[in-house]
Structure formats: structure tokens, C-alpha cells
Short mmCIF file of C-alpha atoms and ligand atoms in Angstrom, two decimals:
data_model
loop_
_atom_site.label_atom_id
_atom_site.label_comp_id
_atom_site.label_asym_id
_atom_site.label_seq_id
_atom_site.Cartn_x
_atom_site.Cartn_y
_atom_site.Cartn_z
CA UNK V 380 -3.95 -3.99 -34.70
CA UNK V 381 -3.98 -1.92 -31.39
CA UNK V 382 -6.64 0.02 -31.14
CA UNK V 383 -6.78 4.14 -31.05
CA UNK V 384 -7.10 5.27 -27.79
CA UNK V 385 -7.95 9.20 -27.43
CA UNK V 386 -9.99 8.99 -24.23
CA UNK V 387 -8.82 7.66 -20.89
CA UNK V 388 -10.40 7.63 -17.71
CA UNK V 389 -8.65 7.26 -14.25
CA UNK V 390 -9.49 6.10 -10.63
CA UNK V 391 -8.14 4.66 -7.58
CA UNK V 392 -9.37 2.16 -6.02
CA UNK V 393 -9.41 -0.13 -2.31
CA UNK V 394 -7.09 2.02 0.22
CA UNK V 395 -6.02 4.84 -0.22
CA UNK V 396 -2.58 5.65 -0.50
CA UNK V 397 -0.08 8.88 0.33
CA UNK V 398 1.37 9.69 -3.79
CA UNK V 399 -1.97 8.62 -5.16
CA UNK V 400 -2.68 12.28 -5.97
CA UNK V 401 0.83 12.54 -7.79
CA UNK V 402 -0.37 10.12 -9.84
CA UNK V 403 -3.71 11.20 -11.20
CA UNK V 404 -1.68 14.60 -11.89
CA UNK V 405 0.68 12.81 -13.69
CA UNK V 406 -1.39 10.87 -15.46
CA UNK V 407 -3.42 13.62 -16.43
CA UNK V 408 -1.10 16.08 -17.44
CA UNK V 409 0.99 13.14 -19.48
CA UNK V 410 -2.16 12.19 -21.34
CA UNK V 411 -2.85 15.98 -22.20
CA UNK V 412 0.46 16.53 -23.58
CA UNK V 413 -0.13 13.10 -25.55
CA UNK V 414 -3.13 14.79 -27.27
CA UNK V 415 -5.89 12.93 -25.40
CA UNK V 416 -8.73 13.55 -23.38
CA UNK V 417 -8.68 12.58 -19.54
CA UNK V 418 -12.30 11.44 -17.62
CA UNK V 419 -11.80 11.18 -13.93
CA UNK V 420 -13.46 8.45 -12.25
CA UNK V 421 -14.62 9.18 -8.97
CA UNK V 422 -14.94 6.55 -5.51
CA UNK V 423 -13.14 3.73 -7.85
CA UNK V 424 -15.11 1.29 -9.40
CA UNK V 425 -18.10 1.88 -7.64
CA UNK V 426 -17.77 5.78 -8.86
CA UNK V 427 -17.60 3.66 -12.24
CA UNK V 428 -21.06 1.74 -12.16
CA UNK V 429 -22.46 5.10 -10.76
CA UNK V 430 -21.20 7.21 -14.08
CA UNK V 431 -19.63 9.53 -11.63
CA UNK V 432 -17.54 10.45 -14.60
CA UNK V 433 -15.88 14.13 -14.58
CA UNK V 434 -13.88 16.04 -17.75
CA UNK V 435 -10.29 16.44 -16.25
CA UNK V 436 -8.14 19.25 -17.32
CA UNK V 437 -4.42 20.12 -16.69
CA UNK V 438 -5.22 22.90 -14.17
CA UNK V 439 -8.15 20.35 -12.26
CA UNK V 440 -4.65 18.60 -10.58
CA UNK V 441 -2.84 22.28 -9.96
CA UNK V 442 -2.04 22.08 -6.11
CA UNK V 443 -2.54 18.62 -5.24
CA UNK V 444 1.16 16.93 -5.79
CA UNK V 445 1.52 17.81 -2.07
CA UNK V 446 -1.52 16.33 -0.65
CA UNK V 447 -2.07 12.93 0.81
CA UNK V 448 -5.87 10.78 -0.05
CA UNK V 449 -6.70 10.94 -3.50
CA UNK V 450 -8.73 13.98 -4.62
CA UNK V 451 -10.55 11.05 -7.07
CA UNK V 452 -11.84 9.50 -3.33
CA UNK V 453 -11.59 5.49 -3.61
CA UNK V 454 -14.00 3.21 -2.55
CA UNK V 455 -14.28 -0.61 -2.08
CA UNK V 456 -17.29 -2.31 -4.87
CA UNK V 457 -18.73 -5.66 -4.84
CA UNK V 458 -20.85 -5.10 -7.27
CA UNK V 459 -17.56 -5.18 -9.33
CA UNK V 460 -16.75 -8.27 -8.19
CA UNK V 461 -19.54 -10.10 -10.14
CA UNK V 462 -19.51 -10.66 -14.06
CA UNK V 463 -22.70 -8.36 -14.59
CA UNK V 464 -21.20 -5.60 -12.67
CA UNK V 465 -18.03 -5.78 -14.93
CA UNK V 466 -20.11 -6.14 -17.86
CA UNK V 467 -21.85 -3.07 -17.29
CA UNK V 468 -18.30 -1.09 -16.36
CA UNK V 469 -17.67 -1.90 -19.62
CA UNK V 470 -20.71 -0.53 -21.16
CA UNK V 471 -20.63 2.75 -19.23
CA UNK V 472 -17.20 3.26 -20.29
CA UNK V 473 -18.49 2.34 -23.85
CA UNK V 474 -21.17 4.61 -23.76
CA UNK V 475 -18.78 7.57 -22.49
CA UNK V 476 -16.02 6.93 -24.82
CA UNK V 477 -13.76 5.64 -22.48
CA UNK V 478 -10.79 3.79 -24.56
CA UNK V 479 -8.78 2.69 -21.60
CA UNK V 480 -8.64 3.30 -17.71
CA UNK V 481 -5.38 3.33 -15.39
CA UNK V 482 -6.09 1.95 -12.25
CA UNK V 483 -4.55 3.40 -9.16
CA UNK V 484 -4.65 0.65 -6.23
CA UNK V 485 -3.72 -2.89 -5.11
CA UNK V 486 -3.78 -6.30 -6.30
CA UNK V 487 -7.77 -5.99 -5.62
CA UNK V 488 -8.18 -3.30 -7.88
CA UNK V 489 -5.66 -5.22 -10.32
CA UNK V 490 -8.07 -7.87 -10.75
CA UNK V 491 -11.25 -5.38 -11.54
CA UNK V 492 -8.65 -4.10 -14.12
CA UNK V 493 -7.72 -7.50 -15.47
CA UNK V 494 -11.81 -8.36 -15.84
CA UNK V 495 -12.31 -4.60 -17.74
CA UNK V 496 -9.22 -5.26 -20.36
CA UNK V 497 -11.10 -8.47 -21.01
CA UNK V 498 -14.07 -7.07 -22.08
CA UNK V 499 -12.47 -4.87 -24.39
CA UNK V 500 -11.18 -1.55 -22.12
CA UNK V 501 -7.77 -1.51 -22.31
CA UNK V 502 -6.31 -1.08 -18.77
CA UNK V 503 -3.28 -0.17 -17.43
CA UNK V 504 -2.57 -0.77 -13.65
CA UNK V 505 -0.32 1.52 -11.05
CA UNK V 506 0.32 -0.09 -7.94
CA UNK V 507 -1.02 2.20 -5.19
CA UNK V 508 -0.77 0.70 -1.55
CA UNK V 509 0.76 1.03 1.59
CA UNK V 510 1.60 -2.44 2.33
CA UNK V 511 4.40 -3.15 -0.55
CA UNK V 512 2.14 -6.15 -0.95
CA UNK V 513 2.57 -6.66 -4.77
CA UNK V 514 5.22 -9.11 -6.13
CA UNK V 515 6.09 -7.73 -9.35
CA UNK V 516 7.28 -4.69 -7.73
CA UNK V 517 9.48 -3.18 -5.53
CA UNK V 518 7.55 -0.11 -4.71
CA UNK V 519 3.91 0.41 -4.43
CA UNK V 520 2.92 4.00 -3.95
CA UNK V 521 2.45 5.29 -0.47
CA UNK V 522 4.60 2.72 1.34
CA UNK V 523 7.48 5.00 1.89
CA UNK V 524 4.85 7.99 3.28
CA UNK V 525 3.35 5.36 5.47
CA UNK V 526 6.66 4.08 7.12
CA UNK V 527 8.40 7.39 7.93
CA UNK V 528 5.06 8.30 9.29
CA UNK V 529 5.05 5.49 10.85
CA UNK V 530 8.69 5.39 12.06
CA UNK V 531 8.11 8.75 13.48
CA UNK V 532 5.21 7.34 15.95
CA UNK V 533 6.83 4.73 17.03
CA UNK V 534 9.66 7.32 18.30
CA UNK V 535 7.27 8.90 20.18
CA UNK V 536 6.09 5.54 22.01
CA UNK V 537 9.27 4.52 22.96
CA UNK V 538 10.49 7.53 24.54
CA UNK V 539 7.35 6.91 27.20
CA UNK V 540 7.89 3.82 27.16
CA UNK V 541 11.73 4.35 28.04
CA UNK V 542 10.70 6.51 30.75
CA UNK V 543 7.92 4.51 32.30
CA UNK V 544 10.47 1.26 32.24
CA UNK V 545 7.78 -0.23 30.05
CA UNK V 546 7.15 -2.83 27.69
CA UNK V 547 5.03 -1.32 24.64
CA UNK V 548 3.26 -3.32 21.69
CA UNK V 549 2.97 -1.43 18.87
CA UNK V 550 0.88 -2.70 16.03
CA UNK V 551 1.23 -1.45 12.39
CA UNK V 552 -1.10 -1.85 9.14
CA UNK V 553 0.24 -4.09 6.15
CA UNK V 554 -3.15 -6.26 5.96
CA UNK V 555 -1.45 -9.99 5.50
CA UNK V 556 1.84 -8.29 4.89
CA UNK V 557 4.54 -7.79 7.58
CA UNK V 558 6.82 -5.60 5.46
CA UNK V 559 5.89 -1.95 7.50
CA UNK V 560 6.40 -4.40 10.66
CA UNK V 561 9.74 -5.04 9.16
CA UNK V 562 11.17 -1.70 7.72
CA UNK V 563 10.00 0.03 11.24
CA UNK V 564 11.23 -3.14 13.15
CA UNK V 565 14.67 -1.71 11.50
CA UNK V 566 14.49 1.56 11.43
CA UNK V 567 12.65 1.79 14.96
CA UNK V 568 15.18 -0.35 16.64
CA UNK V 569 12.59 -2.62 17.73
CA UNK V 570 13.54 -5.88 20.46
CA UNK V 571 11.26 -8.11 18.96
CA UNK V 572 8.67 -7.87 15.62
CA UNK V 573 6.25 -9.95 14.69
CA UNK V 574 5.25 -10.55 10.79
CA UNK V 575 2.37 -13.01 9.25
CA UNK V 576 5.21 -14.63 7.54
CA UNK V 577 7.34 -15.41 9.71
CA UNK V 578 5.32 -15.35 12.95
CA UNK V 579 5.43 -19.29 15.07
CA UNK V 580 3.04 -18.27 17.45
CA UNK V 581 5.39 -18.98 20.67
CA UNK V 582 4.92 -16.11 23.01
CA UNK V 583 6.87 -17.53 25.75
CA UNK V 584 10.11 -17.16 23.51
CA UNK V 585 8.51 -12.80 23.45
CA UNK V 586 8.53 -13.08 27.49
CA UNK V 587 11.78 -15.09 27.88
CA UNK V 588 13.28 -12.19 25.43
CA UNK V 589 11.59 -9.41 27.74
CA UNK V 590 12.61 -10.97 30.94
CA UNK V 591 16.13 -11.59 30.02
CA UNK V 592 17.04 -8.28 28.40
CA UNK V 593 15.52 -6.42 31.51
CA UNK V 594 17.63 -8.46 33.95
CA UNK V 595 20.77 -6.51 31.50
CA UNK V 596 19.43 -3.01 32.04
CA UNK V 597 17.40 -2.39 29.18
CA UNK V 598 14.65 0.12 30.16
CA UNK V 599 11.80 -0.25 27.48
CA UNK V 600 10.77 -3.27 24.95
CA UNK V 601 9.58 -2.34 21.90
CA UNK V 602 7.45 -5.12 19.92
CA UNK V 603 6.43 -4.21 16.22
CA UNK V 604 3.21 -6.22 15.72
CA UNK V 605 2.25 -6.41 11.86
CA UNK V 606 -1.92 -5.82 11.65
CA UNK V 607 -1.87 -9.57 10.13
CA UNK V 608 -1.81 -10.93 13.25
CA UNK V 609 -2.90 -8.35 15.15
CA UNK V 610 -4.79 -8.89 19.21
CA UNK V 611 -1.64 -6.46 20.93
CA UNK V 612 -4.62 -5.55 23.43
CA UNK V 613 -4.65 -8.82 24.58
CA UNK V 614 -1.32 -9.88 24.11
CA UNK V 615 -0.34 -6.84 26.14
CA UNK V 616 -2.25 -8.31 28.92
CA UNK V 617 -0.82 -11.78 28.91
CA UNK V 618 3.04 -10.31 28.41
CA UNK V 619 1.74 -8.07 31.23
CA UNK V 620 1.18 -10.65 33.13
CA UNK V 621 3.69 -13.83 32.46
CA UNK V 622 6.61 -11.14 32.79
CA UNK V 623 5.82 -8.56 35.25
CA UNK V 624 7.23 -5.71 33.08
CA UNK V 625 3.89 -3.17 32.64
CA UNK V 626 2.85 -3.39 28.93
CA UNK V 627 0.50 -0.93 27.12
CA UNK V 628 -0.66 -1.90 23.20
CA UNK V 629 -0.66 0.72 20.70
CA UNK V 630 -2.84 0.77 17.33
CA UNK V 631 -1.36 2.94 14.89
CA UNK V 632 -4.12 2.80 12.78
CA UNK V 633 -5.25 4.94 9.76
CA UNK V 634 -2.70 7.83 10.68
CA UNK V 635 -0.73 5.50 8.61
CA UNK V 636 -2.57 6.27 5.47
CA UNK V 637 -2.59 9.85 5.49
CA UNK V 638 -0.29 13.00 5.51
CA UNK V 639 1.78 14.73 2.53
CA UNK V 640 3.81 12.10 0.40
CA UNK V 641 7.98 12.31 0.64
CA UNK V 642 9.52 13.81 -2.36
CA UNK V 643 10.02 9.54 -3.01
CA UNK V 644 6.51 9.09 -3.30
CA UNK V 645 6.00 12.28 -5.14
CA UNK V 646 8.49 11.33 -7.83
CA UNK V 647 7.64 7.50 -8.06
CA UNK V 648 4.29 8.27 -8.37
CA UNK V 649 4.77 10.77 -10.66
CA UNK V 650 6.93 8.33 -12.91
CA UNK V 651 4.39 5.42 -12.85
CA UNK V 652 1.67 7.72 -13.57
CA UNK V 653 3.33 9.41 -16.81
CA UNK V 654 4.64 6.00 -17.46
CA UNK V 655 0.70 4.15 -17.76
CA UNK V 656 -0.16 6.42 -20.23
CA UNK V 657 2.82 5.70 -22.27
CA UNK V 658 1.44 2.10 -22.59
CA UNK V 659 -2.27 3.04 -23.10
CA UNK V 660 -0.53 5.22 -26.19
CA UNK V 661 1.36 2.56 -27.06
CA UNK V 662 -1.71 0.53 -27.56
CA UNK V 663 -1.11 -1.94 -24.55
CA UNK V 664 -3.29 -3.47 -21.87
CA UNK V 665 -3.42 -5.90 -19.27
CA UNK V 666 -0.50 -4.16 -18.04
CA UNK V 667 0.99 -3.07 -14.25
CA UNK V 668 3.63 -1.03 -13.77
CA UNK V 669 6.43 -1.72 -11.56
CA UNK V 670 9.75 -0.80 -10.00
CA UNK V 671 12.22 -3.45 -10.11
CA UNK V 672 16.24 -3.79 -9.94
CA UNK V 673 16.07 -0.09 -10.73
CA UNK V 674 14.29 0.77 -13.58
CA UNK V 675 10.67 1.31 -14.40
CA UNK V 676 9.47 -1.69 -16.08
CA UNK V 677 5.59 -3.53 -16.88
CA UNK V 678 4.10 -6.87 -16.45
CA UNK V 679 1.05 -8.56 -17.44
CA UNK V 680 -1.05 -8.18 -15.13
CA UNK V 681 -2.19 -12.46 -15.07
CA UNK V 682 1.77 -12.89 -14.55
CA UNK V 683 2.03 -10.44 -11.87
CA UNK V 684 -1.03 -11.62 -9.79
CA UNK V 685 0.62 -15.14 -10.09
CA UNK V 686 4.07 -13.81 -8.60
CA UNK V 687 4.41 -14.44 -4.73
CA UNK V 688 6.49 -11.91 -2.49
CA UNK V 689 7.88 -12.34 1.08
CA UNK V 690 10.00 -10.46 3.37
CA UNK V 691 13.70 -10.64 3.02
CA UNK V 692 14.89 -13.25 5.45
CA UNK V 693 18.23 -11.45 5.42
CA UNK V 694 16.94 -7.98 6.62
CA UNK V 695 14.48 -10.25 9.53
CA UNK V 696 18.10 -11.96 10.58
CA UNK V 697 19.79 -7.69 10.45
CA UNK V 698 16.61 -6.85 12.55
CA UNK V 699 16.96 -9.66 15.31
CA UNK V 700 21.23 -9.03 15.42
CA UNK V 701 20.54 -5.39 15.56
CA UNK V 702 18.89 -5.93 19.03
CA UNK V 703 21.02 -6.57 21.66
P1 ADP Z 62 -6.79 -3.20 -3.04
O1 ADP Z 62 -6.95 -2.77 -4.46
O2 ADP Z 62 -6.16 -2.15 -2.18
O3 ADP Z 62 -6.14 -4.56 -2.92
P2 ADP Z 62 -9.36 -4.43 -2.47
O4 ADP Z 62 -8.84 -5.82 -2.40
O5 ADP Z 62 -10.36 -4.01 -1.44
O6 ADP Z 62 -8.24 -3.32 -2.40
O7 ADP Z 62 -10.01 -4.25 -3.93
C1 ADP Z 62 -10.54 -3.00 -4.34
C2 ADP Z 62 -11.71 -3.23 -5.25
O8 ADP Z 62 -11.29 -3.89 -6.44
C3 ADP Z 62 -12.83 -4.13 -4.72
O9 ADP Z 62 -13.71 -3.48 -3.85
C4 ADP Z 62 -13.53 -4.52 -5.99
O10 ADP Z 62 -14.36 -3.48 -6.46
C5 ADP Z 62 -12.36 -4.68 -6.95
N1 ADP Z 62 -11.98 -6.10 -7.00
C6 ADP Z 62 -11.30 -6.81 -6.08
N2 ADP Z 62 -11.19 -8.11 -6.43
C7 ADP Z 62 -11.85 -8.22 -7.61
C8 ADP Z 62 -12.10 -9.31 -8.51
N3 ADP Z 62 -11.69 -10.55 -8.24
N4 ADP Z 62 -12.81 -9.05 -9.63
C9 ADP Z 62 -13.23 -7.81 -9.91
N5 ADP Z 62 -13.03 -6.74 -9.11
C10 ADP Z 62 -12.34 -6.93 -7.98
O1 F6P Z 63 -4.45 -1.95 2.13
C1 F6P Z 63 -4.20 -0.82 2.91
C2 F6P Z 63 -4.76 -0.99 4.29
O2 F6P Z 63 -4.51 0.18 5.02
C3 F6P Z 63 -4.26 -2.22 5.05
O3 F6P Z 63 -2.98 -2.03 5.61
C4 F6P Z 63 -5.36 -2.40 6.05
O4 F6P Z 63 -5.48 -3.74 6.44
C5 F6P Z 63 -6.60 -1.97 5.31
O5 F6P Z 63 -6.17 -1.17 4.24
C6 F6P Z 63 -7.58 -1.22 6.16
O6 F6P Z 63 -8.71 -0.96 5.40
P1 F6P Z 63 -9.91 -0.01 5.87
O7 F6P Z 63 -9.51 1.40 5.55
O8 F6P Z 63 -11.06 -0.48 5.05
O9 F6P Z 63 -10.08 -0.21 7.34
#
């Protein structure tokens, strides 16, 4: 028989991510109008092991739909990571009449949640990352913030780089992920990008590319390098060099985390948020949600760490015809 659940906690956990915020309101205000009582976990699961446990009411999430971060903070544990530290997650949520927690994060955070529902806290997980890195789903939270945001950067780059006849290397974040390499590549109308999926490692085929469009007229190069493989300093130097076009490297960085969510992180969030604590009600656990061929759906979350995900060859192929 499932069991009752009338307390839930929440967190978020490993990066944080633009929408996260529209989540914990969600979740918050869903579980309220459920009938249950909402404990906000602060600085993930390390916030957790701490008991840095709070009461969370409706108006405690009043004014924060807007906001990027997480007003929960989010933090990175290995403690967690070992059996005793789970063990005792379990306790303190035992001893605080926790019933179940959603988790707000990535596939890292998945697998704290996956060790928790074992011991006996039912878990629900919400994908929460910038770098669309989890295969069961189509959207993770924040991805969209982080690629207009990023998008908009990369503008700004290339129209110095257009008027200094330059070559300009701009890398992105995505961790071992290329897909904000990708979308910008597209949306950015980038020459040449360079993803941990699909990258071959010949740099001579980047120069030939350079040297050849240049001798047609073009007056800037734009390479998208994903953070997976990373070293644009010094591959600025060597393009720099083997070409004779001036290159400059660019590290986007951790702007790409932050800034006010777009209304479709807002309203995704908000939906996967109000959505968890449908499951916890429903008695379920082990559980992500996801996005997928339209509709808001929920896997296990053993299946969906199994699933693999790559970037759509198609859209590489549009991205390489689209620069001419
Ligand atoms: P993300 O959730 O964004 O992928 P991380 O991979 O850094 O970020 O994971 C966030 C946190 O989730 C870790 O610091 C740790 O506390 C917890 N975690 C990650 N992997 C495991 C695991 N195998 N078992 C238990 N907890 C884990
Ligand atoms: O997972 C989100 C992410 O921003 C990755 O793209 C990046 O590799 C990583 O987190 C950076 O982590 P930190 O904030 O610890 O430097």
C-alpha cells in the first residue's frame, strides 16, 4: 500500500539553474493546496545532513518566479555520496517528518534521490540544469535561460570581431554536453562548433575552414567551443598562428547560469514542479519528471539514468550547411 505522505521537503541540488525558483514556488504552493506541509531544504543535500530544514509557506515563494539562482541555495555533498551519509539523510528526514523530497537538479542529484527512495523517502526528481544533459527528457530547467543568454553574448563578440576582421573562439558551458555549443552554433550563425560528441580532434580541417572562407570575403570566424573540450586560450594561439587571421578566446562562463528565467522556463518549471507533487500524492517514488514528444510525462528514475542522449546529427549537418 503507498504510504501517506503529508510532509514534503524540497531542495536543489549541483548547479544551479535559471527556473529553479519557479519550481520550489510551484512545488510549494501545489503541495499547500494538496493539504500538506512543505520543509525547505537549504544548500541541497549537504543543507540536508546539516538539518538546515525551514517551514515553507505559500507567501515564503511570493516574488521569486522572476528571479534566477534558487532562493533554497544548492550546493555540491560528498558526504552524500557514501552509504552512511545517505543513511543518515534518511534519518534526519525521519526524525523531521519528512515523507518524501523533490529534488531540483541533474542526473547527480538524481542519483542522491534514487539512494533516499531506497531507504524508505519517497523521492520525486525535477530535472534542473543548464546543459539539457538528461536523456529521458527534452527539457531540463534553465537550458532555455542559459542559451538566449548565451545567444545574446555571442552577438556581442561577433560584432568586434566583424569589425576587427577577427577570428573569435567562443567557449560555452554544457560540462560533457555540446548541446548549448549546438543550439548557439545555430542560432549564433557560427562557421565552425565544436561538441564532445562529435569533436575528431583535427584542427587543421578549423584553419583550412578559416583560411578558405577569408580568401571569399568573410570578415569574422566565429567558433562555438562546448566547455567539454574546452583549452580556446590555447587553441586561439595555435589558430592564431597556423592561419594568420588574429584570434582572441572568449569564456562565457557562469553569466550563463544566472539572470531572470524566459516566460519558457517560468512555465516549464512551474509545470514540473506542480507536477512532482502530484506523484508524491499519488503515492509514487523513484520518479523524474520529464518533457517528451509534448506532454509532461515520468520515468523511473533507474530507467532514466540508464537512457543515453546525443545531439541531433541532423541539426549538426543544418549548422555546418547554414555556414557558407
Ligand atoms: P548535478 O545534479 O547538477 O548533476 P552533481 O553531479 O554535482 O550535479 O551532483 C550533485 C550532488 O548530488 C552531489 O554533490 C552529491 O551530493 C549528489 N550525488 C551525486 N552523485 C551521487 C551518487 N552516486 N550517490 C549519492 N549522491 C550523489
Ligand atoms: O552543470 C551545470 C554547469 O554549469 C556545467 O555546465 C559546468 O560544467 C558546471 O556546472 C560548472 O560548475 P561550477 O559552478 O562548480 O564551476
Amino acid at each position: 500500500m503507498a504510504k501517506e505522505i503529508k510532509t514534503i521537503g524540497v531542495l536543489t541540488s549541483g548547479g544551479d539553474a535559471p527556473g529553479m525558483n519557479a519550481a520550489i514556488r510551484a512545488v510549494v504552493r501545489e503541495a499547500i493546496g494538496k493539504g500538506l506541509k512543505v520543509k525547505g531544504i537549504k544548500r541541497g543535500y549537504a543543507g540536508l545532513l546539516a538539518e538546515e530544514i525551514v517551514d515553507l509557506e505559500a507567501w515564503d515563494v511570493s516574488d521569486i518566479i522572476q528571479r534566477g539562482g534558487t532562493i533554497l541555495q544548492t550546493a555540491r555533498c560528498r558526504e552524500f555520496m557514501t552509504e552512511e551519509g545517505q543513511r543518515e539523510g534518511a534519518e534526519i528526514c525521519k526524525k523531521h517528518g519528512i515523507d518524501g523530497i523533490v529534488v531540483i537538479g541533474g542526473d547527480g542529484s538524481f542519483r542522491g534521490a534514487q539512494k533516499l527512495a531506497a531507504l524508505g523517502v519517497n523521492t520525486i526528481a525535477v530535472p534542473g540544469t543548464i546543459d539539457l544533459d538528461i536523456a529521458c527528457t527534452e527539457y531540463t530547467i534553465g537550458f532555455d535561460t542559459a542559451v538566449n543568454t548565451a545567444m545574446e553574448a555571442i552577438d556581442k563578440v561577433r560584432d568586434t570581431s566583424t569589425s576587427h576582421e577577427r577570428c573569435s573562439i567562443i567557449e560555452v558551458m554544457g560540462r560533457g554536453a555540446g548541446h548549448i555549443a549546438l543550439w548557439c552554433g545555430i542560432a549564433n550563425g557560427a562557421e565552425d562548433i565544436l561538441l564532445p560528441e562529435k569533436y575528431d580532434y583535427d584542427e587543421q580541417k578549423l584553419v583550412n575552414n578559416i583560411i578558405e572562407k577569408r580568401r571569399r570575403g568573410k570578415k569574422h570566424h566565429i567558433i562555438i567551443n562546448a566547455e567539454g573540450i574546452g583549452h580556446s586560450a590555447s587553441m586561439a594561439k595555435r589558430i592564431e598562428a597556423a592561419t594568420g587571421v588574429e584570434t582572441r578566446a572568449t569564456i562565457l562562463g557562469h553569466m550563463q547560469r544566472g539572470g531572470s528565467p524566459t516566460c519558457k522556463d517560468r512555465v516549464y518549471a512551474s509545470t514540473m514542479g506542480a507536477y512532482a507533487v502530484d506523484l508524491m500524492c499519488e503515492g509514487k517514488s523513484n520518479r523524474v519528471v520529464a518533457y517528451r514528444n509534448g506532454d509532461y510525462v515520468d520515468y523511473d528514475i533507474d530507467e532514466a539514468l540508464m537512457m543515453q542522449k546525443g545531439v541531433s546529427e541532423y541539426q549538426c549537418q543544418v549548422c555546418k550547411n547554414m555556414s557558407q
